[in-house]
mmCIF file of C-alpha atoms in Angstrom:
data_model
loop_
_atom_site.group_PDB
_atom_site.id
_atom_site.type_symbol
_atom_site.label_atom_id
_atom_site.label_comp_id
_atom_site.label_asym_id
_atom_site.label_seq_id
_atom_site.Cartn_x
_atom_site.Cartn_y
_atom_site.Cartn_z
ATOM 1 C CA UNK A 1 0.000 0.000 0.000
ATOM 2 C CA UNK A 2 1.128 3.531 -0.731
ATOM 3 C CA UNK A 3 1.246 6.392 1.721
ATOM 4 C CA UNK A 4 0.422 9.754 0.207
ATOM 5 C CA UNK A 5 1.300 13.084 1.761
ATOM 6 C CA UNK A 6 1.282 16.715 0.656
ATOM 7 C CA UNK A 7 5.064 16.765 1.015
ATOM 8 C CA UNK A 8 5.873 20.166 -0.478
ATOM 9 C CA UNK A 9 4.928 23.306 1.401
ATOM 10 C CA UNK A 10 4.460 21.657 4.819
ATOM 11 C CA UNK A 11 5.770 23.969 7.561
ATOM 12 C CA UNK A 12 9.016 22.812 9.157
ATOM 13 C CA UNK A 13 7.507 22.754 12.638
ATOM 14 C CA UNK A 14 4.852 20.378 11.453
ATOM 15 C CA UNK A 15 7.415 18.098 9.890
ATOM 16 C CA UNK A 16 9.237 18.037 13.197
ATOM 17 C CA UNK A 17 6.400 17.496 15.600
ATOM 18 C CA UNK A 18 3.174 16.973 13.689
ATOM 19 C CA UNK A 19 1.524 14.222 11.695
ATOM 20 C CA UNK A 20 0.405 14.851 8.136
ATOM 21 C CA UNK A 21 -2.467 12.313 8.278
ATOM 22 C CA UNK A 22 -3.094 9.342 6.036
ATOM 23 C CA UNK A 23 -6.242 10.987 4.783
ATOM 24 C CA UNK A 24 -6.435 14.807 4.869
ATOM 25 C CA UNK A 25 -9.692 16.155 6.210
ATOM 26 C CA UNK A 26 -10.482 19.054 3.934
ATOM 27 C CA UNK A 27 -13.123 20.342 6.332
ATOM 28 C CA UNK A 28 -10.467 22.219 8.255
ATOM 29 C CA UNK A 29 -9.273 23.876 5.074
ATOM 30 C CA UNK A 30 -12.841 24.796 4.169
ATOM 31 C CA UNK A 31 -13.518 27.085 7.075
ATOM 32 C CA UNK A 32 -13.528 25.079 10.288
ATOM 33 C CA UNK A 33 -11.857 28.015 12.060
ATOM 34 C CA UNK A 34 -14.460 30.462 10.814
ATOM 35 C CA UNK A 35 -17.213 29.430 13.224
ATOM 36 C CA UNK A 36 -20.125 27.037 13.477
ATOM 37 C CA UNK A 37 -21.485 26.146 10.054
ATOM 38 C CA UNK A 38 -23.404 23.363 8.430
ATOM 39 C CA UNK A 39 -22.241 21.955 5.108
ATOM 40 C CA UNK A 40 -24.897 21.965 2.397
ATOM 41 C CA UNK A 41 -22.672 20.063 -0.012
ATOM 42 C CA UNK A 42 -19.082 18.923 -0.265
ATOM 43 C CA UNK A 43 -17.248 19.097 -3.566
ATOM 44 C CA UNK A 44 -13.742 17.870 -4.355
ATOM 45 C CA UNK A 45 -11.062 20.407 -3.470
ATOM 46 C CA UNK A 46 -7.875 21.121 -5.354
ATOM 47 C CA UNK A 47 -4.593 21.405 -3.474
ATOM 48 C CA UNK A 48 -3.529 25.019 -2.918
ATOM 49 C CA UNK A 49 -0.421 26.414 -4.612
ATOM 50 C CA UNK A 50 2.795 25.106 -3.080
ATOM 51 C CA UNK A 51 1.440 21.638 -2.269
ATOM 52 C CA UNK A 52 1.658 18.383 -4.186
ATOM 53 C CA UNK A 53 0.156 14.946 -3.593
ATOM 54 C CA UNK A 54 2.838 12.297 -4.076
ATOM 55 C CA UNK A 55 3.403 8.678 -3.086
ATOM 56 C CA UNK A 56 6.553 8.546 -0.985
ATOM 57 C CA UNK A 57 6.300 5.141 0.741
ATOM 58 C CA UNK A 58 5.256 1.896 -0.921
ATOM 59 C CA UNK A 59 5.166 -1.746 0.165
ATOM 60 C CA UNK A 60 3.317 -1.260 3.457
ATOM 61 C CA UNK A 61 0.783 -3.643 4.986
ATOM 62 C CA UNK A 62 -2.307 -1.617 5.960
ATOM 63 C CA UNK A 63 -0.665 1.480 7.523
ATOM 64 C CA UNK A 64 -2.626 3.029 10.392
ATOM 65 C CA UNK A 65 -0.669 6.132 11.463
ATOM 66 C CA UNK A 66 2.692 7.859 11.071
ATOM 67 C CA UNK A 67 4.872 10.474 12.739
ATOM 68 C CA UNK A 68 7.994 12.417 11.778
ATOM 69 C CA UNK A 69 11.121 12.279 13.945
ATOM 70 C CA UNK A 70 13.184 15.443 14.483
ATOM 71 C CA UNK A 71 15.890 14.095 12.139
ATOM 72 C CA UNK A 72 13.439 13.552 9.259
ATOM 73 C CA UNK A 73 12.638 9.849 9.518
ATOM 74 C CA UNK A 74 9.024 8.673 9.362
ATOM 75 C CA UNK A 75 7.770 6.024 11.775
ATOM 76 C CA UNK A 76 4.786 4.154 10.342
ATOM 77 C CA UNK A 77 2.371 1.842 12.148
ATOM 78 C CA UNK A 78 1.628 -1.224 10.062
ATOM 79 C CA UNK A 79 -0.692 -4.168 10.430
ATOM 80 C CA UNK A 80 1.181 -7.462 10.152
ATOM 81 C CA UNK A 81 4.891 -8.141 10.062
ATOM 82 C CA UNK A 82 7.219 -9.335 7.335
ATOM 83 C CA UNK A 83 5.342 -11.378 4.760
ATOM 84 C CA UNK A 84 2.320 -12.058 6.974
ATOM 85 C CA UNK A 85 -0.762 -9.920 7.350
ATOM 86 C CA UNK A 86 -1.711 -11.568 10.654
ATOM 87 C CA UNK A 87 -4.244 -9.258 12.263
ATOM 88 C CA UNK A 88 -2.843 -10.042 15.712
ATOM 89 C CA UNK A 89 0.625 -8.783 14.820
ATOM 90 C CA UNK A 90 1.581 -5.164 14.236
ATOM 91 C CA UNK A 91 4.808 -3.353 13.443
ATOM 92 C CA UNK A 92 6.507 0.006 13.558
ATOM 93 C CA UNK A 93 8.372 0.665 10.306
ATOM 94 C CA UNK A 94 11.091 3.226 9.615
ATOM 95 C CA UNK A 95 11.282 5.298 6.427
ATOM 96 C CA UNK A 96 14.774 6.759 6.255
ATOM 97 C CA UNK A 97 16.822 8.495 3.559
ATOM 98 C CA UNK A 98 14.166 7.790 0.952
ATOM 99 C CA UNK A 99 13.837 4.078 1.746
ATOM 100 C CA UNK A 100 11.540 1.876 3.811
ATOM 101 C CA UNK A 101 13.913 -0.129 5.989
ATOM 102 C CA UNK A 102 13.349 -3.898 5.680
ATOM 103 C CA UNK A 103 13.794 -4.567 9.410
ATOM 104 C CA UNK A 104 10.911 -3.605 11.673
ATOM 105 C CA UNK A 105 11.697 -1.194 14.487
ATOM 106 C CA UNK A 106 9.202 -3.088 16.654
ATOM 107 C CA UNK A 107 6.884 -6.066 16.258
ATOM 108 C CA UNK A 108 4.027 -6.154 18.739
ATOM 109 C CA UNK A 109 1.361 -8.699 19.677
ATOM 110 C CA UNK A 110 -2.056 -7.069 19.488
ATOM 111 C CA UNK A 111 -5.720 -7.959 19.200
ATOM 112 C CA UNK A 112 -6.395 -6.821 15.658
ATOM 113 C CA UNK A 113 -9.908 -7.938 14.769
ATOM 114 C CA UNK A 114 -12.532 -5.409 13.714
ATOM 115 C CA UNK A 115 -11.131 -1.875 14.286
ATOM 116 C CA UNK A 116 -8.692 -2.934 17.022
ATOM 117 C CA UNK A 117 -4.913 -3.145 16.750
ATOM 118 C CA UNK A 118 -1.958 -0.747 16.794
ATOM 119 C CA UNK A 119 -3.731 2.569 16.270
ATOM 120 C CA UNK A 120 -1.709 5.593 17.381
ATOM 121 C CA UNK A 121 1.824 6.909 17.847
ATOM 122 C CA UNK A 122 3.427 10.037 19.291
ATOM 123 C CA UNK A 123 6.997 11.059 20.066
ATOM 124 C CA UNK A 124 8.053 12.657 23.324
ATOM 125 C CA UNK A 125 8.873 16.383 23.011
ATOM 126 C CA UNK A 126 12.408 15.387 24.118
ATOM 127 C CA UNK A 127 12.557 12.407 21.754
ATOM 128 C CA UNK A 128 15.945 13.478 20.374
ATOM 129 C CA UNK A 129 17.341 13.040 23.891
ATOM 130 C CA UNK A 130 15.288 10.265 25.521
ATOM 131 C CA UNK A 131 13.994 8.258 22.529
ATOM 132 C CA UNK A 132 10.514 7.878 24.067
ATOM 133 C CA UNK A 133 7.785 6.602 21.733
ATOM 134 C CA UNK A 134 4.147 6.389 22.856
ATOM 135 C CA UNK A 135 1.829 3.794 21.298
ATOM 136 C CA UNK A 136 -1.913 3.181 21.552
ATOM 137 C CA UNK A 137 -2.841 -0.454 20.937
ATOM 138 C CA UNK A 138 -5.276 -3.252 21.786
ATOM 139 C CA UNK A 139 -4.229 -6.181 23.920
ATOM 140 C CA UNK A 140 -5.945 -9.089 25.642
ATOM 141 C CA UNK A 141 -6.891 -8.280 29.237
ATOM 142 C CA UNK A 142 -4.704 -11.094 30.592
ATOM 143 C CA UNK A 143 -1.137 -10.824 29.342
ATOM 144 C CA UNK A 144 -0.219 -13.780 27.149
ATOM 145 C CA UNK A 145 -3.810 -14.945 26.664
ATOM 146 C CA UNK A 146 -5.176 -15.469 23.184
ATOM 147 C CA UNK A 147 -7.307 -12.693 21.750
ATOM 148 C CA UNK A 148 -10.991 -13.268 22.370
ATOM 149 C CA UNK A 149 -12.951 -11.650 19.594
ATOM 150 C CA UNK A 150 -16.196 -9.817 19.212
ATOM 151 C CA UNK A 151 -18.545 -8.913 22.040
ATOM 152 C CA UNK A 152 -17.381 -8.529 25.653
ATOM 153 C CA UNK A 153 -20.068 -6.710 27.646
ATOM 154 C CA UNK A 154 -17.916 -6.155 30.753
ATOM 155 C CA UNK A 155 -17.613 -2.322 30.913
ATOM 156 C CA UNK A 156 -14.606 -2.457 33.260
ATOM 157 C CA UNK A 157 -12.226 -3.618 30.542
ATOM 158 C CA UNK A 158 -11.144 -6.531 32.756
ATOM 159 C CA UNK A 159 -12.619 -9.158 30.414
ATOM 160 C CA UNK A 160 -11.696 -9.482 26.747
ATOM 161 C CA UNK A 161 -9.410 -7.147 24.776
ATOM 162 C CA UNK A 162 -8.618 -3.684 26.084
ATOM 163 C CA UNK A 163 -6.865 -0.607 24.745
ATOM 164 C CA UNK A 164 -3.801 0.835 26.409
ATOM 165 C CA UNK A 165 -1.190 3.567 26.057
ATOM 166 C CA UNK A 166 2.419 2.521 26.587
ATOM 167 C CA UNK A 167 5.795 4.194 26.415
ATOM 168 C CA UNK A 168 8.699 2.502 24.624
ATOM 169 C CA UNK A 169 12.312 3.574 24.135
ATOM 170 C CA UNK A 170 13.881 3.823 20.685
ATOM 171 C CA UNK A 171 17.622 3.729 19.978
ATOM 172 C CA UNK A 172 18.778 4.159 16.401
ATOM 173 C CA UNK A 173 16.186 2.485 14.195
ATOM 174 C CA UNK A 174 15.052 -0.046 16.815
ATOM 175 C CA UNK A 175 12.439 0.088 19.573
ATOM 176 C CA UNK A 176 13.210 -2.171 22.526
ATOM 177 C CA UNK A 177 10.101 -4.279 23.347
ATOM 178 C CA UNK A 178 11.416 -4.833 26.879
ATOM 179 C CA UNK A 179 11.343 -1.081 27.482
ATOM 180 C CA UNK A 180 7.538 -0.948 27.570
ATOM 181 C CA UNK A 181 6.021 1.035 30.422
ATOM 182 C CA UNK A 182 2.210 0.790 30.463
ATOM 183 C CA UNK A 183 0.772 4.202 31.321
ATOM 184 C CA UNK A 184 -2.984 3.913 30.790
ATOM 185 C CA UNK A 185 -4.771 0.572 30.662
ATOM 186 C CA UNK A 186 -8.279 -0.842 30.658
ATOM 187 C CA UNK A 187 -9.843 1.355 27.956
ATOM 188 C CA UNK A 188 -12.956 -0.617 27.039
ATOM 189 C CA UNK A 189 -13.288 -2.175 23.567
ATOM 190 C CA UNK A 190 -16.408 -4.272 24.010
ATOM 191 C CA UNK A 191 -17.507 -4.918 20.432
ATOM 192 C CA UNK A 192 -14.341 -4.287 18.421
ATOM 193 C CA UNK A 193 -15.188 -0.876 17.016
ATOM 194 C CA UNK A 194 -15.087 2.725 18.295
ATOM 195 C CA UNK A 195 -11.561 2.481 19.706
ATOM 196 C CA UNK A 196 -10.320 5.945 18.638
ATOM 197 C CA UNK A 197 -6.532 5.868 19.297
ATOM 198 C CA UNK A 198 -4.889 9.147 18.300
ATOM 199 C CA UNK A 199 -1.983 10.620 20.300
ATOM 200 C CA UNK A 200 -0.467 14.122 20.181
ATOM 201 C CA UNK A 201 1.622 16.268 22.501
ATOM 202 C CA UNK A 202 0.415 19.804 23.118
ATOM 203 C CA UNK A 203 2.366 22.993 23.540
ATOM 204 C CA UNK A 204 1.992 22.444 27.308
ATOM 205 C CA UNK A 205 3.975 19.193 27.173
ATOM 206 C CA UNK A 206 0.909 17.091 27.965
ATOM 207 C CA UNK A 207 -0.044 14.015 25.948
ATOM 208 C CA UNK A 208 -3.578 14.213 24.517
ATOM 209 C CA UNK A 209 -5.291 10.882 23.778
ATOM 210 C CA UNK A 210 -8.548 10.125 21.963
ATOM 211 C CA UNK A 211 -10.715 7.188 23.014
ATOM 212 C CA UNK A 212 -13.926 5.814 21.528
ATOM 213 C CA UNK A 213 -16.935 4.706 23.525
ATOM 214 C CA UNK A 214 -16.165 1.086 22.692
ATOM 215 C CA UNK A 215 -19.634 0.337 21.381
ATOM 216 C CA UNK A 216 -21.227 1.229 24.757
ATOM 217 C CA UNK A 217 -22.554 4.705 24.006
ATOM 218 C CA UNK A 218 -23.504 5.507 27.606
ATOM 219 C CA UNK A 219 -19.822 5.453 28.625
ATOM 220 C CA UNK A 220 -19.187 8.651 26.651
ATOM 221 C CA UNK A 221 -21.613 10.664 28.771
ATOM 222 C CA UNK A 222 -20.034 10.224 32.215
ATOM 223 C CA UNK A 223 -16.668 11.151 33.702
ATOM 224 C CA UNK A 224 -16.159 7.909 35.663
ATOM 225 C CA UNK A 225 -14.560 5.998 32.785
ATOM 226 C CA UNK A 226 -12.012 6.588 30.016
ATOM 227 C CA UNK A 227 -14.233 5.907 26.985
ATOM 228 C CA UNK A 228 -15.612 8.438 24.503
ATOM 229 C CA UNK A 229 -13.132 11.011 25.727
ATOM 230 C CA UNK A 230 -10.108 13.156 25.118
ATOM 231 C CA UNK A 231 -7.611 12.314 27.870
ATOM 232 C CA UNK A 232 -4.772 14.593 28.962
ATOM 233 C CA UNK A 233 -1.737 13.410 30.938
ATOM 234 C CA UNK A 234 1.806 14.566 31.671
ATOM 235 C CA UNK A 235 3.978 11.431 31.405
ATOM 236 C CA UNK A 236 6.744 10.999 33.941
ATOM 237 C CA UNK A 237 10.353 10.502 32.928
ATOM 238 C CA UNK A 238 12.542 7.580 33.864
ATOM 239 C CA UNK A 239 11.843 3.895 34.490
ATOM 240 C CA UNK A 240 8.966 4.430 36.916
ATOM 241 C CA UNK A 241 6.648 5.836 34.252
ATOM 242 C CA UNK A 242 3.447 7.219 35.697
ATOM 243 C CA UNK A 243 1.793 10.541 34.886
ATOM 244 C CA UNK A 244 0.127 13.576 36.393
ATOM 245 C CA UNK A 245 -3.174 15.216 35.473
ATOM 246 C CA UNK A 246 -2.830 18.720 36.928
ATOM 247 C CA UNK A 247 -5.154 21.255 35.327
ATOM 248 C CA UNK A 248 -7.725 18.760 34.072
ATOM 249 C CA UNK A 249 -11.404 19.525 34.787
ATOM 250 C CA UNK A 250 -11.884 16.672 37.291
ATOM 251 C CA UNK A 251 -8.381 16.451 38.720
ATOM 252 C CA UNK A 252 -9.407 17.934 42.067
ATOM 253 C CA UNK A 253 -12.988 16.658 42.190
ATOM 254 C CA UNK A 254 -14.249 14.705 45.184
ATOM 255 C CA UNK A 255 -13.324 11.039 44.834
ATOM 256 C CA UNK A 256 -11.249 11.634 41.700
ATOM 257 C CA UNK A 257 -8.846 8.825 40.789
ATOM 258 C CA UNK A 258 -6.422 7.718 38.093
ATOM 259 C CA UNK A 259 -8.705 5.411 36.128
ATOM 260 C CA UNK A 260 -5.936 4.215 33.813
ATOM 261 C CA UNK A 261 -4.192 2.733 36.838
ATOM 262 C CA UNK A 262 -7.122 1.795 39.102
ATOM 263 C CA UNK A 263 -8.961 -0.783 36.990
ATOM 264 C CA UNK A 264 -10.937 -2.439 39.772
ATOM 265 C CA UNK A 265 -13.124 0.338 41.181
ATOM 266 C CA UNK A 266 -14.784 1.162 37.865
ATOM 267 C CA UNK A 267 -17.410 3.858 38.266
ATOM 268 C CA UNK A 268 -16.310 4.966 41.738
ATOM 269 C CA UNK A 269 -15.464 8.617 41.184
ATOM 270 C CA UNK A 270 -14.450 10.805 38.243
ATOM 271 C CA UNK A 271 -11.361 10.031 36.192
ATOM 272 C CA UNK A 272 -8.605 12.574 36.619
ATOM 273 C CA UNK A 273 -7.338 11.867 33.085
ATOM 274 C CA UNK A 274 -10.552 13.118 31.422
ATOM 275 C CA UNK A 275 -10.236 16.410 29.542
ATOM 276 C CA UNK A 276 -13.259 16.310 27.213
ATOM 277 C CA UNK A 277 -16.199 13.900 27.012
ATOM 278 C CA UNK A 278 -19.373 13.139 25.089
ATOM 279 C CA UNK A 279 -17.563 11.808 21.995
ATOM 280 C CA UNK A 280 -18.468 8.774 19.899
ATOM 281 C CA UNK A 281 -15.277 7.783 18.090
ATOM 282 C CA UNK A 282 -12.769 10.660 17.788
ATOM 283 C CA UNK A 283 -10.468 8.601 15.578
ATOM 284 C CA UNK A 284 -8.169 11.489 14.655
ATOM 285 C CA UNK A 285 -7.570 15.001 15.957
ATOM 286 C CA UNK A 286 -5.051 17.794 15.520
ATOM 287 C CA UNK A 287 -3.631 20.615 17.621
ATOM 288 C CA UNK A 288 -3.429 24.131 16.291
ATOM 289 C CA UNK A 289 0.315 24.906 16.026
ATOM 290 C CA UNK A 290 1.729 26.791 18.985
ATOM 291 C CA UNK A 291 -1.389 26.237 21.118
ATOM 292 C CA UNK A 292 -3.222 23.571 23.095
ATOM 293 C CA UNK A 293 -6.381 24.007 20.995
ATOM 294 C CA UNK A 294 -7.679 20.694 19.676
ATOM 295 C CA UNK A 295 -9.729 20.091 16.541
ATOM 296 C CA UNK A 296 -11.359 16.719 17.001
ATOM 297 C CA UNK A 297 -12.939 14.756 14.168
ATOM 298 C CA UNK A 298 -15.742 12.667 15.681
ATOM 299 C CA UNK A 299 -17.174 9.869 13.537
ATOM 300 C CA UNK A 300 -20.935 10.198 13.589
ATOM 301 C CA UNK A 301 -23.715 7.697 14.025
ATOM 302 C CA UNK A 302 -26.864 7.796 11.947
ATOM 303 C CA UNK A 303 -26.962 11.383 10.686
ATOM 304 C CA UNK A 304 -24.083 13.800 11.438
ATOM 305 C CA UNK A 305 -20.283 14.004 11.283
ATOM 306 C CA UNK A 306 -18.476 16.507 13.501
ATOM 307 C CA UNK A 307 -15.343 18.566 13.985
ATOM 308 C CA UNK A 308 -15.156 19.844 17.558
ATOM 309 C CA UNK A 309 -12.964 22.684 18.767
ATOM 310 C CA UNK A 310 -11.723 21.819 22.243
ATOM 311 C CA UNK A 311 -9.928 24.452 24.289
ATOM 312 C CA UNK A 312 -9.051 24.745 27.975
ATOM 313 C CA UNK A 313 -11.520 22.960 30.174
ATOM 314 C CA UNK A 314 -12.425 20.374 27.575
ATOM 315 C CA UNK A 315 -16.212 20.298 27.670
ATOM 316 C CA UNK A 316 -19.037 17.868 26.951
ATOM 317 C CA UNK A 317 -19.939 17.379 23.282
ATOM 318 C CA UNK A 318 -23.190 15.575 23.913
ATOM 319 C CA UNK A 319 -22.897 11.998 22.649
ATOM 320 C CA UNK A 320 -25.058 9.902 22.911
ATOM 321 C CA UNK A 321 -27.821 12.496 23.430
ATOM 322 C CA UNK A 322 -26.546 14.892 20.781
ATOM 323 C CA UNK A 323 -25.149 14.349 17.283
ATOM 324 C CA UNK A 324 -24.060 17.318 15.213
ATOM 325 C CA UNK A 325 -26.338 20.217 16.160
ATOM 326 C CA UNK A 326 -29.302 17.955 16.843
ATOM 327 C CA UNK A 327 -30.716 15.322 19.122
ATOM 328 C CA UNK A 328 -29.233 11.904 18.387
ATOM 329 C CA UNK A 329 -30.576 10.418 15.166
ATOM 330 C CA UNK A 330 -32.345 13.548 13.883
ATOM 331 C CA UNK A 331 -31.659 15.930 11.008
ATOM 332 C CA UNK A 332 -32.642 19.307 12.441
ATOM 333 C CA UNK A 333 -32.702 22.747 10.812
ATOM 334 C CA UNK A 334 -31.616 26.118 12.194
ATOM 335 C CA UNK A 335 -32.080 27.743 14.586
ATOM 336 C CA UNK A 336 -30.395 25.063 16.627
ATOM 337 C CA UNK A 337 -31.210 24.552 20.280
ATOM 338 C CA UNK A 338 -28.356 23.231 22.406
ATOM 339 C CA UNK A 339 -28.604 22.415 26.124
ATOM 340 C CA UNK A 340 -26.237 24.687 28.075
ATOM 341 C CA UNK A 341 -24.302 21.684 29.396
ATOM 342 C CA UNK A 342 -23.194 20.706 25.865
ATOM 343 C CA UNK A 343 -20.912 22.295 23.308
ATOM 344 C CA UNK A 344 -21.895 22.443 19.667
ATOM 345 C CA UNK A 345 -19.430 21.232 17.064
ATOM 346 C CA UNK A 346 -17.457 23.854 15.196
ATOM 347 C CA UNK A 347 -18.364 22.141 11.935
ATOM 348 C CA UNK A 348 -20.834 19.388 11.112
ATOM 349 C CA UNK A 349 -22.225 17.855 7.967
ATOM 350 C CA UNK A 350 -24.998 15.364 7.407
ATOM 351 C CA UNK A 351 -24.574 11.919 5.911
ATOM 352 C CA UNK A 352 -26.881 12.994 3.101
ATOM 353 C CA UNK A 353 -24.127 15.410 2.019
ATOM 354 C CA UNK A 354 -20.977 13.263 2.141
ATOM 355 C CA UNK A 355 -19.143 10.381 3.785
ATOM 356 C CA UNK A 356 -17.695 9.771 7.217
ATOM 357 C CA UNK A 357 -15.233 11.947 9.118
ATOM 358 C CA UNK A 358 -12.078 9.826 9.406
ATOM 359 C CA UNK A 359 -9.267 12.313 9.960
ATOM 360 C CA UNK A 360 -8.111 15.827 10.797
ATOM 361 C CA UNK A 361 -5.076 17.951 10.048
#
C-alpha cells in the first residue's frame, strides 16, 4: 500500500512534531476556524499552490498512522509483520533516507480484529534526547492470553481485549520491546469498534489521547470511565513511568482517581485523566500549532459528522444524546437549540451530504 502526503509546502515545525495524516480532512481547510457552520454540499477540493500529492512510501501492509522524527525519519504503524498480514501482529516501520527499511523497528502482539490493533503513535517532546515513543494499541486483558474476539459486555475492561497507552524507548532504528512502560490501561473495547486511538503532545507538554466509547454509548456521557473522551496526561520521565493530570477539569474533584491505573473500582469517582467527554469515536484530531487548541474529528452515528474545537476545560460534546447540532438520530434545521451543558461542534455535515469523518489535520 502507498502512503500519500502533501510533502511540499508543509511547515518545518509540522514536519518536526506533527503528523500529516493518512487521509487529509479538507473540512479544516474549508472554514472550520471560521465558526459554526453546516455543510450543504461537499465538492472535491484542489490542493492550494505550493502543495503536491505524491506517493513517498510503498510496500506497506495496511498502515494506520505515522509520525515524523526530528531528524526527518518517518515512523509508520503497520498491520502485520514481514510477509504475513496476521491481524494479531503489528509493526513500527522506519522510512529513512528515501527508503523503507526492511527490518521492523518493533513487532508487537495485538488484538487486531474489527477496528482494534496498533492505532496511534506520538513522540516525546524530548525524543531526540530520551527516545521515548508512545503507542496506543489493543491487547488481551490477561497478558499472554489469546485474543478473544467480538462482544465482551464487561464495561470495566477486565474481560476481553482492552486498549492501552504505553511508552517505549527507541535507539537508532530499533524500539526495545522490553522497554515498555504501560501508562494507561483498561480502555474498554467491548464490540471491536469505536476504539479511537490518536496521540499528540500539546504545547503544554501534555499528551492528549482520543478514546472511543467502545460500542457502549452511555460510557461517553459520564466522567467515571475513560471511553468516549479526550484524555490529557503529563507522562513521567525515567523507568517508573506514571503521569500527572494537573489542570484537568476533574483532577481535584471529590473522589477523583487515576482510572488508567485503578482498573478495579470502575465507576467509583471521576477520572482525573478526562479532559473532554461526550464523543463517539474521535479517531483522529489535531492541535493548532503553537497552542493547546484541539480540533477533534468525531465519527458520527446515523446522521451527522463533527469537527469539535476543544480548548481549555475540555467540555461535553453531547454523545449519545446529541449528534451534530441535533438530538441523536435527527436531522434538524436552524435555529439550533443546544442544552447549556453541551458544546456544539465547530463544523458538522450530514450523511446525506458526504461520507464519514475519518481524519483531521
